[in-house]
Amino acid sequence: MESDHFSLPSGNYDIKEFGDATSRLPPFHETGDETQQTGNRPIVPRPCDVLFGNTYKLHAGNLRLCDILAQHAGDYEEICGRLEKIEFAAQLLRKIKAMGTRFLAHDKTSMQWLELTDSIARNKISKSIRNRRRSFR
C-alpha cells in the first residue's frame, strides 16, 4: 500500500561555487541604506537583486542569475524526481540569497518594490532552468 504523504528528499546536492557568475558585480556589503527596512520605508532595488518582469531582463542581478543557472542547468537536468528538483532549486536559492540577492517585483498598485517569498523565488529558478533547456532545443 502506498503512503499518502510525501517528504522532501534529504539529499545534499553539490551546489558549485558561482565562479564567473559573480564577476559582473562588486561584492555586496550591507549597509543601513541597502537593507530592506520595516515600516513605510520603500525597498530600492540594488544591482545584485533579481527583478521580476520582462522589462528587467538586462538588469545586472538578472544577468548574474542567468549565469548561475547556466552553471547548474546540467546538474538540475540529471535529477530525475520532481521533489529532488525542488530541493535542488531550494538549495540553489539559499546560496544565491546568501550573496545578498533579493527577488523583487514591482507592485503596480502601490508603485513599490516587494520582496517575494522563497517559494516564488524557487519556482522562478526552476522555471528559468526549464526555459533555458527549451531555448537550446
C-alpha positions as a printed NumPy array, in Angstrom:
array([[  0.   ,   0.   ,   0.   ],
       [  1.388,   3.421,  -0.98 ],
       [  1.884,   6.2  ,   1.515],
       [ -0.403,   9.247,   1.207],
       [  2.259,  11.738,   2.221],
       [  5.416,  12.997,   0.645],
       [  8.589,  14.331,   2.177],
       [ 11.414,  16.274,   0.642],
       [ 14.492,  14.233,  -0.128],
       [ 17.272,  14.502,   2.381],
       [ 19.977,  14.634,  -0.282],
       [ 22.535,  17.378,   0.   ],
       [ 23.297,  18.403,  -3.566],
       [ 26.699,  19.709,  -4.524],
       [ 25.946,  23.319,  -5.409],
       [ 29.108,  24.57 ,  -7.111],
       [ 30.713,  27.882,  -6.323],
       [ 29.458,  30.516,  -8.707],
       [ 32.83 ,  31.484, -10.18 ],
       [ 32.487,  33.886, -13.107],
       [ 28.792,  34.428, -12.484],
       [ 29.607,  36.861,  -9.698],
       [ 32.353,  38.69 , -11.557],
       [ 29.892,  41.113, -13.172],
       [ 29.156,  42.747,  -9.835],
       [ 31.278,  44.04 ,  -7.   ],
       [ 30.924,  42.156,  -3.718],
       [ 27.799,  43.165,  -1.847],
       [ 28.238,  44.604,   1.62 ],
       [ 25.143,  45.52 ,   3.566],
       [ 24.864,  48.996,   4.985],
       [ 21.942,  50.634,   6.674],
       [ 20.704,  52.19 ,   3.423],
       [ 20.825,  48.989,   1.368],
       [ 18.923,  46.561,   3.562],
       [ 15.18 ,  46.15 ,   3.489],
       [ 13.578,  48.27 ,   6.168],
       [ 10.37 ,  47.57 ,   8.012],
       [  7.603,  50.116,   8.184],
       [  6.91 ,  52.637,   5.452],
       [ 10.41 ,  52.862,   4.001],
       [ 10.328,  51.562,   0.423],
       [ 12.624,  48.887,  -0.971],
       [ 15.099,  50.208,  -3.51 ],
       [ 16.442,  47.597,  -5.961],
       [ 20.198,  47.057,  -5.915],
       [ 22.362,  45.824,  -8.791],
       [ 22.605,  42.374,  -7.174],
       [ 18.812,  41.907,  -6.894],
       [ 16.735,  39.797,  -9.291],
       [ 13.817,  41.814, -10.666],
       [ 10.702,  40.066, -11.992],
       [  9.305,  41.14 , -15.348],
       [ 10.464,  41.228, -18.973],
       [ 11.394,  44.9  , -18.648],
       [ 14.307,  43.966, -16.382],
       [ 15.959,  41.188, -18.434],
       [ 19.18 ,  43.202, -18.738],
       [ 19.35 ,  44.205, -15.06 ],
       [ 22.723,  43.147, -13.59 ],
       [ 21.171,  40.84 , -10.975],
       [ 19.043,  39.097, -13.596],
       [ 22.078,  38.604, -15.853],
       [ 24.027,  37.16 , -12.937],
       [ 21.139,  34.791, -12.161],
       [ 21.225,  33.585, -15.786],
       [ 24.955,  32.89 , -15.474],
       [ 24.461,  30.965, -12.225],
       [ 21.602,  28.92 , -13.659],
       [ 23.655,  28.109, -16.761],
       [ 26.363,  26.663, -14.5  ],
       [ 23.836,  24.411, -12.736],
       [ 21.403,  23.528, -15.539],
       [ 23.158,  20.217, -16.282],
       [ 23.026,  19.177, -12.62 ],
       [ 19.321,  20.041, -12.48 ],
       [ 18.583,  18.018, -15.615],
       [ 20.356,  14.94 , -14.229],
       [ 17.951,  14.826, -11.277],
       [ 15.019,  12.535, -12.013],
       [ 12.412,  13.16 ,  -9.339],
       [ 10.211,  16.234,  -9.008],
       [ 10.79 ,  16.533,  -5.258],
       [ 14.545,  16.227,  -5.72 ],
       [ 14.443,  19.045,  -8.293],
       [ 12.504,  21.195,  -5.817],
       [ 15.142,  20.544,  -3.158],
       [ 17.961,  21.318,  -5.599],
       [ 16.322,  24.64 ,  -6.549],
       [ 15.789,  25.442,  -2.846],
       [ 19.47 ,  24.855,  -2.081],
       [ 20.46 ,  26.987,  -5.047],
       [ 18.124,  29.747,  -3.832],
       [ 19.664,  29.68 ,  -0.335],
       [ 23.132,  30.052,  -1.829],
       [ 22.051,  32.932,  -4.088],
       [ 20.304,  34.727,  -1.219],
       [ 23.381,  34.257,   0.981],
       [ 25.202,  36.506,  -1.512],
       [ 22.801,  39.338,  -0.628],
       [ 20.443,  38.874,  -3.564],
       [ 16.752,  39.618,  -3.144],
       [ 13.965,  38.588,  -5.527],
       [ 11.782,  41.649,  -6.123],
       [  8.614,  42.501,  -8.042],
       [  7.164,  45.926,  -8.708],
       [  3.614,  46.309,  -7.396],
       [  1.709,  48.498,  -9.842],
       [ -0.979,  49.321,  -7.29 ],
       [  1.285,  50.681,  -4.561],
       [  4.083,  51.639,  -7.018],
       [  6.604,  49.994,  -4.662],
       [  9.014,  47.073,  -4.877],
       [  8.092,  43.987,  -2.864],
       [ 10.377,  41.15 ,  -1.812],
       [  8.955,  37.837,  -2.97 ],
       [  8.62 ,  34.687,  -0.907],
       [ 11.168,  31.891,  -1.121],
       [  8.535,  29.693,  -2.736],
       [  8.001,  32.142,  -5.595],
       [ 11.755,  32.693,  -5.988],
       [ 12.412,  28.928,  -6.008],
       [  9.755,  28.478,  -8.695],
       [ 11.419,  31.254, -10.725],
       [ 14.726,  29.393, -10.534],
       [ 13.163,  26.092, -11.652],
       [ 11.187,  27.731, -14.451],
       [ 14.237,  29.634, -15.683],
       [ 16.253,  26.412, -15.894],
       [ 13.441,  24.668, -17.794],
       [ 13.055,  27.633, -20.176],
       [ 16.796,  27.625, -20.769],
       [ 16.607,  23.951, -21.763],
       [ 13.74 ,  24.647, -24.177],
       [ 15.575,  27.523, -25.84 ],
       [ 18.535,  25.264, -26.714],
       [ 16.495,  22.52 , -28.397]])
